[in-house]
Short mmCIF file of C-alpha atoms in Angstrom, two decimals:
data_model
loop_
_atom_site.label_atom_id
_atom_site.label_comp_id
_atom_site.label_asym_id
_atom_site.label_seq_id
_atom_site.Cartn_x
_atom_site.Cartn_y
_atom_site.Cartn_z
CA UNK A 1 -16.84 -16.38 -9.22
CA UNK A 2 -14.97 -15.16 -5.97
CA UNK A 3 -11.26 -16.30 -5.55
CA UNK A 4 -11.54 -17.09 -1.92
CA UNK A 5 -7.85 -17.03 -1.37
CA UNK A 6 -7.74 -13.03 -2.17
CA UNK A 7 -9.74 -12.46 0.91
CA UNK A 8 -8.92 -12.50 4.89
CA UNK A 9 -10.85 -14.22 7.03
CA UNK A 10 -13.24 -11.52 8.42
CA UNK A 11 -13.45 -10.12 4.66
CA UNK A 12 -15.04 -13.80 3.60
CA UNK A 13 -17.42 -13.37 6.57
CA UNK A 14 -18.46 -10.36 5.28
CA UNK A 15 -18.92 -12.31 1.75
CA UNK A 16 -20.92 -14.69 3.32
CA UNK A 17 -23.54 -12.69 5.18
CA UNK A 18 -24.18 -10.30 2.43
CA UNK A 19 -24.62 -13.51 0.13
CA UNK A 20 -27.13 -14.67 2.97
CA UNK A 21 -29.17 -11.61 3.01
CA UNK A 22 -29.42 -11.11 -0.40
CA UNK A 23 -30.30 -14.89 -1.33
CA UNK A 24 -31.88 -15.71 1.67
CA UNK A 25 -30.15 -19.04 2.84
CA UNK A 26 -26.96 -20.08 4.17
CA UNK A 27 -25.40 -22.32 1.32
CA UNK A 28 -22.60 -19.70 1.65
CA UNK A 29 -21.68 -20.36 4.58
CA UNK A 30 -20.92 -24.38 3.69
CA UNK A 31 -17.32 -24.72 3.62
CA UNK A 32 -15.02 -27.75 2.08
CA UNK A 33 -11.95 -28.82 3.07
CA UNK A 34 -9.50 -30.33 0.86
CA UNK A 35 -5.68 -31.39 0.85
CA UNK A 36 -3.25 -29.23 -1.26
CA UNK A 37 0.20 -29.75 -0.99
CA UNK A 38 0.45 -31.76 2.21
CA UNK A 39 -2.38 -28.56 3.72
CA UNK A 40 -5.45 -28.62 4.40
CA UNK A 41 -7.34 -25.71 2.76
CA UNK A 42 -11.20 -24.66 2.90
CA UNK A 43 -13.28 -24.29 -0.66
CA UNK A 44 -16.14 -22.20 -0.18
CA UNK A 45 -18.52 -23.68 -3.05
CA UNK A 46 -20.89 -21.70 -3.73
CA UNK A 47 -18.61 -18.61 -3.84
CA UNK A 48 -16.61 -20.22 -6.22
CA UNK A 49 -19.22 -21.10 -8.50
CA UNK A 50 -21.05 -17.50 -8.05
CA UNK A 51 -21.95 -15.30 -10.84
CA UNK A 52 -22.68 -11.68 -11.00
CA UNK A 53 -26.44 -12.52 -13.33
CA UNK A 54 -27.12 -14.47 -9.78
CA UNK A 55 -26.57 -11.82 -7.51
CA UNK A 56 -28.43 -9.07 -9.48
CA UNK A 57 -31.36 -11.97 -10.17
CA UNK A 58 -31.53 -12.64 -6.38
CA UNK A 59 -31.63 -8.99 -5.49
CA UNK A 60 -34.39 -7.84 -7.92
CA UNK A 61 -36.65 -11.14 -6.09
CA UNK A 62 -35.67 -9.23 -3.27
CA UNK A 63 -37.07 -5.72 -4.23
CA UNK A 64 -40.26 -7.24 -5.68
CA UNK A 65 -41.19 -9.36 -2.16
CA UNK A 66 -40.31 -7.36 0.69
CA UNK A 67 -40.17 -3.55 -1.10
CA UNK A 68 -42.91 -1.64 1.58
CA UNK A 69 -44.51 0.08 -1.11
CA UNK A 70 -45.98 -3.66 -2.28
CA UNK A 71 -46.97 -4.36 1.29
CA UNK A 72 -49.02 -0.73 2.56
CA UNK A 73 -51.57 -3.00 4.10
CA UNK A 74 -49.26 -4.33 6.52
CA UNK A 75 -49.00 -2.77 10.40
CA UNK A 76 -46.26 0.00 10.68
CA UNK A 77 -43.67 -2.29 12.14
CA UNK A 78 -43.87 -4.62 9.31
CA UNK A 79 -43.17 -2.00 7.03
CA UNK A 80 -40.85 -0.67 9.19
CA UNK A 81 -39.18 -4.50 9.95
CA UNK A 82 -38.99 -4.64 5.62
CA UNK A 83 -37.36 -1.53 5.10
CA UNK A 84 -34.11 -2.48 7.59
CA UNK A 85 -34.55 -6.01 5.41
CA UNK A 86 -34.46 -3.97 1.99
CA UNK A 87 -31.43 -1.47 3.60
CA UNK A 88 -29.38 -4.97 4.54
CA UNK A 89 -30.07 -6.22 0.79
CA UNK A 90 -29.05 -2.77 -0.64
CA UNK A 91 -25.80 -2.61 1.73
CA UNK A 92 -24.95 -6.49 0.53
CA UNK A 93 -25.94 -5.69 -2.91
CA UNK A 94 -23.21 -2.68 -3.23
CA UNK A 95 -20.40 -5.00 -1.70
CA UNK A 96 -21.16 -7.58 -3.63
CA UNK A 97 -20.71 -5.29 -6.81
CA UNK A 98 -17.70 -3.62 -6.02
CA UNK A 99 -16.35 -7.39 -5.24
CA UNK A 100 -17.51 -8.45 -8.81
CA UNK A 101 -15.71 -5.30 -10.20
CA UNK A 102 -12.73 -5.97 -8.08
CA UNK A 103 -12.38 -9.44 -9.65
CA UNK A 104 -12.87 -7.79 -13.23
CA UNK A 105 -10.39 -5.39 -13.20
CA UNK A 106 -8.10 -8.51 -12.31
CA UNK A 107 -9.07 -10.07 -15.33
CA UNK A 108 -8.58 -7.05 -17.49
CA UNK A 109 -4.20 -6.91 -15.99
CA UNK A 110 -4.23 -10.99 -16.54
CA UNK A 111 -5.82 -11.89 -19.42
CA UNK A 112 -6.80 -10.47 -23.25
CA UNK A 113 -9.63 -7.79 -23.54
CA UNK A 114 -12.38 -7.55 -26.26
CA UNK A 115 -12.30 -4.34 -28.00
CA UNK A 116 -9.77 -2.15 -30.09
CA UNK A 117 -10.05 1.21 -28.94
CA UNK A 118 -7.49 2.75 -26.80
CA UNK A 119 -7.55 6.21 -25.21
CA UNK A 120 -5.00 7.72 -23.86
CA UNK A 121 -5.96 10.99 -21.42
CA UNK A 122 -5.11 13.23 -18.79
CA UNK A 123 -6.51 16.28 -17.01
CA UNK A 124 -3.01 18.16 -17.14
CA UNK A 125 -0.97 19.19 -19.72
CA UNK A 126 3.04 17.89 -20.03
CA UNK A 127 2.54 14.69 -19.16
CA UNK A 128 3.54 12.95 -22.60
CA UNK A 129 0.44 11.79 -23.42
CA UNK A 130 1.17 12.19 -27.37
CA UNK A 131 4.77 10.81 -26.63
CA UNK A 132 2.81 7.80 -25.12
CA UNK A 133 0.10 7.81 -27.62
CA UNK A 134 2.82 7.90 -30.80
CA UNK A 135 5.35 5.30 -29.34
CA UNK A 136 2.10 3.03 -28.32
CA UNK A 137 0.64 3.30 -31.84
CA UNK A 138 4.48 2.51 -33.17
CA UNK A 139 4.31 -0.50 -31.03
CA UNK A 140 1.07 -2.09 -32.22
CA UNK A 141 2.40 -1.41 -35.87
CA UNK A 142 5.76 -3.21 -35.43
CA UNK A 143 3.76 -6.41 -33.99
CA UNK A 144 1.81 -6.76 -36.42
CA UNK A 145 -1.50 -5.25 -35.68
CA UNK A 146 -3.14 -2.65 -37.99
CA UNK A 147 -3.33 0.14 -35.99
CA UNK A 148 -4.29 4.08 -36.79
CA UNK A 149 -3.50 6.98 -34.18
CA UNK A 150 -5.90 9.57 -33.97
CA UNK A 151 -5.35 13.14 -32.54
CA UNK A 152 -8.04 13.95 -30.60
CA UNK A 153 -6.54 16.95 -28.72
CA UNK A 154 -8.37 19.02 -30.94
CA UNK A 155 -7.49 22.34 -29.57
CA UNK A 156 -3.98 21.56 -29.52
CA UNK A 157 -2.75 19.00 -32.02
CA UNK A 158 0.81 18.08 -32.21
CA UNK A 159 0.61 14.33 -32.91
CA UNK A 160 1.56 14.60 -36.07
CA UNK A 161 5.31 15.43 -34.94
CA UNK A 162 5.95 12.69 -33.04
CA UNK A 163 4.50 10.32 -35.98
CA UNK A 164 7.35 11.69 -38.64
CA UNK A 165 5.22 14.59 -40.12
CA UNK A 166 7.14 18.03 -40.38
CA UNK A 167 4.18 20.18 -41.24
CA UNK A 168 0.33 19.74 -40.47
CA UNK A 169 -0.83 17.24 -43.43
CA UNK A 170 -3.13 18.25 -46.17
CA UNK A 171 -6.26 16.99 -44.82
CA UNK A 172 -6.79 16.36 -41.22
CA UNK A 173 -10.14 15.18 -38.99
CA UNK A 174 -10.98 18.49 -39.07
CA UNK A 175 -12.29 18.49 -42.55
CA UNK A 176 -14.22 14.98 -42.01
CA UNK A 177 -16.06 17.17 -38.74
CA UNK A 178 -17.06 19.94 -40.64
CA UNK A 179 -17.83 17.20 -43.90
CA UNK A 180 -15.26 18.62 -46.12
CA UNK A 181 -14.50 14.86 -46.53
CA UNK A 182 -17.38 12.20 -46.19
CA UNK A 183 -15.46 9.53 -44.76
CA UNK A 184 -13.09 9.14 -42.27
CA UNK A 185 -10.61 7.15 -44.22
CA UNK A 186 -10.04 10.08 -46.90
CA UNK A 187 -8.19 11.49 -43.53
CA UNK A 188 -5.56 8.68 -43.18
CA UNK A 189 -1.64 9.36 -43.40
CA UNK A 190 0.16 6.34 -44.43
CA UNK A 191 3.54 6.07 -44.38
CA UNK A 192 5.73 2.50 -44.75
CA UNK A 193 6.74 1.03 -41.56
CA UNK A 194 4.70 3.34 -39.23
CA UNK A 195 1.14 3.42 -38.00
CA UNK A 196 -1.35 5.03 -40.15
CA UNK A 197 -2.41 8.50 -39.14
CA UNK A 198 -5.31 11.10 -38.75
CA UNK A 199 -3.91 14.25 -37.64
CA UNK A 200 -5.47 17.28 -36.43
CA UNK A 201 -4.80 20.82 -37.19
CA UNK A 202 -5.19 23.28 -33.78
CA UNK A 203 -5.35 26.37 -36.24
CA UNK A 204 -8.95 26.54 -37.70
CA UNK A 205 -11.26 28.49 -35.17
CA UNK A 206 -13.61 26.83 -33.28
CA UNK A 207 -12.66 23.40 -33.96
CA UNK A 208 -11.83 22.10 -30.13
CA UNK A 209 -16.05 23.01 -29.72
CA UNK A 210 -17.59 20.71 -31.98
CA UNK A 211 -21.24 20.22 -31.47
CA UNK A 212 -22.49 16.95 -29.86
CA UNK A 213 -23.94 15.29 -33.14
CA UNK A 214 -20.98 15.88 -34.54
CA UNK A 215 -19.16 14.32 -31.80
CA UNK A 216 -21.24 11.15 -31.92
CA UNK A 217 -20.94 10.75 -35.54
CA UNK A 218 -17.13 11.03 -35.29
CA UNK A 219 -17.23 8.21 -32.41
CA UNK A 220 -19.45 5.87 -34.51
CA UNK A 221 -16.86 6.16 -37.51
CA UNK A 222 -14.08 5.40 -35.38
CA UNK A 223 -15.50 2.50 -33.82
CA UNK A 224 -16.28 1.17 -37.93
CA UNK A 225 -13.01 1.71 -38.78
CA UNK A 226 -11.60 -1.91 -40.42
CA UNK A 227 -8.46 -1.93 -37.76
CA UNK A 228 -7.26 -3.80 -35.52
CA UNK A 229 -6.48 -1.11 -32.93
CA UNK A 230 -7.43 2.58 -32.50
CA UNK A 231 -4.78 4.84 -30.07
CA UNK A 232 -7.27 7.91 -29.30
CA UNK A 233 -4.59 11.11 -28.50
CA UNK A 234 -6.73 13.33 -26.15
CA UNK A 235 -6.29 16.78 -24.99
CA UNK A 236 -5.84 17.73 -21.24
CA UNK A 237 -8.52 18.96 -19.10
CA UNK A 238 -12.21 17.38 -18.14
CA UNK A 239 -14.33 18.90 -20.81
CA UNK A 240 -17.16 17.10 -22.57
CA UNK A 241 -15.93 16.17 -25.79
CA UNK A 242 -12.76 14.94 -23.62
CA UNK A 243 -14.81 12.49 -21.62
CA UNK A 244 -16.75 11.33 -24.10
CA UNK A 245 -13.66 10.25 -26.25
CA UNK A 246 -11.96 9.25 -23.26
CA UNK A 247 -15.84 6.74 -22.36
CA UNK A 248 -16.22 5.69 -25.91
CA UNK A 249 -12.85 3.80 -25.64
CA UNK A 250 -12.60 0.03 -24.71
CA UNK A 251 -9.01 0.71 -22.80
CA UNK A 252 -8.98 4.06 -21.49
CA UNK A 253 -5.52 5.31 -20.25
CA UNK A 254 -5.19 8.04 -17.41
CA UNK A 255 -1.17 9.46 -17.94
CA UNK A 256 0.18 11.16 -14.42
CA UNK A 257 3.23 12.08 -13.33
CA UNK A 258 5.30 12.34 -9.84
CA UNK A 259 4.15 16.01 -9.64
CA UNK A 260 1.48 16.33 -6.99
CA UNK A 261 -1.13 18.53 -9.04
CA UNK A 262 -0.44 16.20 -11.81
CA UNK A 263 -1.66 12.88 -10.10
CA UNK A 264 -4.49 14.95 -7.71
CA UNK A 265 -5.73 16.00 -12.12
CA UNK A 266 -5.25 12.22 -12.71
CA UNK A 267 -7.98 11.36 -9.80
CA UNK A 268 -9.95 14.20 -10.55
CA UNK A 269 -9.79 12.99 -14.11
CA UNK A 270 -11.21 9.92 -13.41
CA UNK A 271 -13.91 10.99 -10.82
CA UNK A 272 -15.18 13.49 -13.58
CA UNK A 273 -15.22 10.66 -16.30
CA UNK A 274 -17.17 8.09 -14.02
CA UNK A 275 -20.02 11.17 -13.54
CA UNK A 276 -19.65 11.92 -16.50
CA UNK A 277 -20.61 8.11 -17.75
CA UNK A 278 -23.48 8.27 -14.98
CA UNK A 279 -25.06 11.54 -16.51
CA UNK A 280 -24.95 9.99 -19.93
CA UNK A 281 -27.31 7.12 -18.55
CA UNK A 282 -29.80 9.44 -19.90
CA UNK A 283 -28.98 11.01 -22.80
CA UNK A 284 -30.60 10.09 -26.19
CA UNK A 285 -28.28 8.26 -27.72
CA UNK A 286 -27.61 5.86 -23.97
CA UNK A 287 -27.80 2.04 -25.12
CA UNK A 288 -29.78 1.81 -21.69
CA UNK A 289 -32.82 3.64 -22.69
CA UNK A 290 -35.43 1.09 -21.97
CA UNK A 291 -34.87 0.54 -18.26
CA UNK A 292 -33.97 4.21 -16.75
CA UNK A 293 -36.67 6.93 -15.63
CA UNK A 294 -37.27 10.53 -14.67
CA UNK A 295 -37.04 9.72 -11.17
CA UNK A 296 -33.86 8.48 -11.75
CA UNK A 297 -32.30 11.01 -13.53
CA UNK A 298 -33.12 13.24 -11.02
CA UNK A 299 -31.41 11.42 -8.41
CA UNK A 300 -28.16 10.95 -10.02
CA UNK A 301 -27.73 14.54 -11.13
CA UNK A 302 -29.04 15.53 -7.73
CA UNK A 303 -26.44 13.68 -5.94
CA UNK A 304 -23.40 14.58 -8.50
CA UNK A 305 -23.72 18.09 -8.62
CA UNK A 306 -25.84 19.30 -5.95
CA UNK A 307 -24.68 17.22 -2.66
CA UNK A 308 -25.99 18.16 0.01
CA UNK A 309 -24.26 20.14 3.04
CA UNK A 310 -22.08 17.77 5.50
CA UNK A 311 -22.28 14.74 2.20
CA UNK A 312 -18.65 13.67 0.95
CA UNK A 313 -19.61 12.85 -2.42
CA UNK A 314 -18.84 9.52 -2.26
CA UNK A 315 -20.45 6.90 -5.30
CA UNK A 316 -21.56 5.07 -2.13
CA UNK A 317 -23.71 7.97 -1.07
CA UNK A 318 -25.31 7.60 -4.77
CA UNK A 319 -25.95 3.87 -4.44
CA UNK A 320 -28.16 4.71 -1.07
CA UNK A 321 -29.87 7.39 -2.36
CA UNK A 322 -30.98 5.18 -5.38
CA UNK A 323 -31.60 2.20 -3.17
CA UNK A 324 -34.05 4.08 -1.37
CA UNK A 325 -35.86 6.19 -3.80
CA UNK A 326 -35.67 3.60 -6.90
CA UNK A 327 -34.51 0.44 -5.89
CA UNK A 328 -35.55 -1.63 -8.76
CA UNK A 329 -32.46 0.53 -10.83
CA UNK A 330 -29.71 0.19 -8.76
CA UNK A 331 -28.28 -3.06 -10.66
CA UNK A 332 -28.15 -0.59 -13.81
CA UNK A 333 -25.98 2.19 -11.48
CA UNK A 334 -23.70 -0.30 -10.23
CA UNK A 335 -23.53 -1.88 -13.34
CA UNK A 336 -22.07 1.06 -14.75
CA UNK A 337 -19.64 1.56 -12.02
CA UNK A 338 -18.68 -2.11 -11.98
CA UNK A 339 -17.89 -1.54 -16.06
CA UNK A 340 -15.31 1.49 -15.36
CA UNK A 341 -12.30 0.69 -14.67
CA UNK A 342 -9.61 3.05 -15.93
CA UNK A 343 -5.71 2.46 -16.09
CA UNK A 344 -3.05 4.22 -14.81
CA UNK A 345 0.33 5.12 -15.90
CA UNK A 346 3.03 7.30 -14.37
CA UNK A 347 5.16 8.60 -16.63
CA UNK A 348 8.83 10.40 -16.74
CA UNK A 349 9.54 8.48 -13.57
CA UNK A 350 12.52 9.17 -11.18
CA UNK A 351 11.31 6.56 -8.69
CA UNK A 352 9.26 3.39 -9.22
CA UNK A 353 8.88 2.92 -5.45
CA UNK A 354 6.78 6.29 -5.41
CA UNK A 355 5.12 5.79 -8.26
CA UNK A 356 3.47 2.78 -6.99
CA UNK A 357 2.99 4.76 -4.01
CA UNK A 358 1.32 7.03 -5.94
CA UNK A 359 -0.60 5.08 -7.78
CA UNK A 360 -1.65 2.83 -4.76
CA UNK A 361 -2.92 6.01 -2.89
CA UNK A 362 -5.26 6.77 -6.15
CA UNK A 363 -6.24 3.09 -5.82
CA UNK A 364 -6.84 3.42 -2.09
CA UNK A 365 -8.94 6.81 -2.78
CA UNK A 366 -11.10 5.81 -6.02
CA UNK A 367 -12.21 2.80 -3.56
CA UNK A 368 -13.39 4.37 -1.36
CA UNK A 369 -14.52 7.68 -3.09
CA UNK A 370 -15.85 6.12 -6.54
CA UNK A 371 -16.36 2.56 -5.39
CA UNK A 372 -14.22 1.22 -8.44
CA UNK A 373 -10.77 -0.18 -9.04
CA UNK A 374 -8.16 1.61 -10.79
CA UNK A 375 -5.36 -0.48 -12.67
CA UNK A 376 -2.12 0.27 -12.26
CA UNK A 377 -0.06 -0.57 -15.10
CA UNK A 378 2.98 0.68 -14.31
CA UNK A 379 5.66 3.40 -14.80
CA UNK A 380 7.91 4.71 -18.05
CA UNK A 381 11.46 6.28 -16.40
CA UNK A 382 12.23 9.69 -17.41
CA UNK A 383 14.92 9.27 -19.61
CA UNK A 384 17.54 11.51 -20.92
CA UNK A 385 17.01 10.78 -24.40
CA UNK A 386 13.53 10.85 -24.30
CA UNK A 387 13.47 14.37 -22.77
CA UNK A 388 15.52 15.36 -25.60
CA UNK A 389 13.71 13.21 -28.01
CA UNK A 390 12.28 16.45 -29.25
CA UNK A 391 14.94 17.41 -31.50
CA UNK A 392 14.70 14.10 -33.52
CA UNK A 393 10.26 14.74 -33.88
CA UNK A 394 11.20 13.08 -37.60
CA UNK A 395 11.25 10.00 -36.78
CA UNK A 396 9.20 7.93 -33.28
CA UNK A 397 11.16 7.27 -30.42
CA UNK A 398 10.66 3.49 -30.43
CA UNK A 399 11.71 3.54 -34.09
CA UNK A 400 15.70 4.92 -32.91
CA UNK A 401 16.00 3.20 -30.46
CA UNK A 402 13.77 -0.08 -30.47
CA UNK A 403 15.74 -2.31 -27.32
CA UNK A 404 15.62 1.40 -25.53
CA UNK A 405 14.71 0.75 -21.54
CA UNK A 406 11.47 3.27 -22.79
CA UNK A 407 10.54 0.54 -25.45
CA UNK A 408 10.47 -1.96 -23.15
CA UNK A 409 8.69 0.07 -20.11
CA UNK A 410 5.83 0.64 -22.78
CA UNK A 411 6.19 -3.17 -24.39
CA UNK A 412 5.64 -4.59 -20.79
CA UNK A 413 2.56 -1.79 -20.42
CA UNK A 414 0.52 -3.11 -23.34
CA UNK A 415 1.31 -6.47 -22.00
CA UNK A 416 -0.58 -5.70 -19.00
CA UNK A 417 -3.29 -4.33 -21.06
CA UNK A 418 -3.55 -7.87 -22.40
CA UNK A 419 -2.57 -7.07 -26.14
CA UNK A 420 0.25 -9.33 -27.61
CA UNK A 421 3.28 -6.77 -28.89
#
């Protein structure tokens, strides 16, 4: 449905006449009004009552009657006439879908999300992501949930210091990649009163370059594993095995900072990611196998890494290039745009007025750049004690110092996630 009341006035218009070229009618435009609290206020029924199976249903009847490939015996005009019809439908289609996404990334901040895997990444390094990833796992523990931390920075793993563990333990992921140990629960650390553990161990050659079987083999086990939550502990930068840890999650966690090149690494994180989850459309192993082609393929690789001179790159400038060369897939590329919607944190803040100012420019730009919605969840203050929170690596932060300002920064973050701690 489509919360009137978060629109303006010329944005409903909008609303309306996309929803009239796409279904062909004008029920849109049918307004109620009704009394609330001594005001009169308009309804706008069949917005309310819309659903996102309706829109992509009504746009596909739209491809298969008026597409000018169906209609080559027609005069030139008429093909000409359906083609501005098909480029209106394609234009209302996209708004529609970013509106739809808009309204689901709402949900995600109100209300509980389905799933139990939580990544937590970052394209630059120093940004606390395993401070974050430690204290979050900590968290989940103390409420209740049975929760493992897994350190995923595989080139540099450190997690198990901020978890209690002096020394790299005795048998880490590594030796469940390169089947030393069949399953991934012979890797587990448990210790009383903490999360349980899977550490990594940086030293062993090679290991941050595991090939991409491997990779998918380690995601499928995680996603078995009989917990309640999963905290994924990811290594900077915007390689492969990165991404796809960082797509495989069901929350997926972007950590910046105040620095500039740390929140322009945040975006570029995210753009990367969302190309990265396009490209994978048509890999082997893609759930969506049955409905994508060569053709394409070739346009979304075309347009992601070879744009042409004078293009900005924008997602947008993907969605037309589909909806003219292979209309009948667009619903499956917006689909997958509408379905990413990464989180934001700033951490070791100094000022919560420009963090959100931060975080509302990445907003502003992934809108308009990546045509999806970023949610901010908020800031964690740089605190003294947490910058020296180093020299106490025995034992969690939130453990110390439980009713710390940093406990409850992070306590009111995985509120907004919509998990009860």
């Amino acid at each position: 449905m489509i919360d009137a009341r978060r629109f303006t006035h010329d944005q409903i218009r909008k609303i309306q006449q996309a929803c009239c070229r796409i279904f062909l009618h004008d029920n849109a435009l049918k307004t109620v009004e009704v009394r609330e609290d001594n005001a009169v206020r308009l309804r706008f029924p069949f917005l309310e009552s819309l659903t996102w199976e309706e829109v992509r249903r009504a746009y596909r009847a739209n491809v298969l009657s008026y597409h000018p490939d169906r209609h080559q015996d027609k005069p030139p005009e008429e093909i000409e006439a359906l083609s501005r019809h098909l480029e209106h439908v394609n234009r209302s289609y996209e708004l529609l879908g970013a509106l739809f996404g808009k309204a689901r990334a709402i949900c995600m901040a109100e209300a509980p999300a389905g799933g139990k895997i939580i990544a937590v990444a970052g394209a630059k390094g120093g940004t606390g992501k395993s401070v974050f990833s430690a204290n979050l796992g900590m968290l989940l523990h103390r409420a209740g949930w049975k929760t493992v931390v897994v350190d995923l920075d595989l080139g540099g793993a450190d997690l198990h210091v901020y978890l209690g563990e002096k020394c790299v333990p005795e048998v880490t992921i590594n030796d469940f990649i390169n089947r030393r140990v069949e399953r991934l629960s012979d890797t587990v650390v448990r210790k009383e009163h903490r999360p349980m553990l899977i550490a990594g161990n940086c030293a062993e050659l090679g290991i941050a370059n595991i090939p991409f079987m491997k990779k998918i083999r380690l995601i499928e086990k995680i996603r078995r594993m009989n917990v309640d939550y999963v905290v994924l502990d990811l290594g900077a930068g915007t390689d492969f095995n990165t991404l796809d840890f960082f797509l495989c999650a069901d929350y997926r966690i972007v950590i910046s900072t105040l620095d500039q090149p740390a929140y322009l690494e945040a975006y570029a994180f995210m753009k990367s990611a969302l190309q990265r989850r396009l490209t994978r459309l048509f890999s082997a192993d893609s759930s969506a196998g049955g409905t994508k082609s060569g053709a394409l393929k070739e346009i979304v690789e075309k347009e992601i890494r070879m744009p042409k001179a004078g293009n900005s790159g924008t997602v947008r400038e993907l969605l037309n290039a589909v909806g003219r060369c292979d209309p009948f897939s667009l619903p499956l590329i917006a689909d997958e745009i509408m379905n990413f919607t990464p989180h934001l944190v700033i951490n070791r803040c100094f000022d919560t007025g420009e963090a959100r100012r931060i975080a509302e420019t990445i907003r502003s730009v992934a809108r308009q750049r990546l045509s999806i919605e970023v949610n901010y969840l908020g800031a964690i203050s740089k605190h003294l004690f947490i910058e020296r929170s180093t020299s106490h690596v025995h034992h969690p932060l939130v453990e110390r110092r439980c009713c710390s300002p940093f406990a409850g920064e992070l306590s009111a973050i995985i509120h907004r996630l919509g998990i009860s701690a």
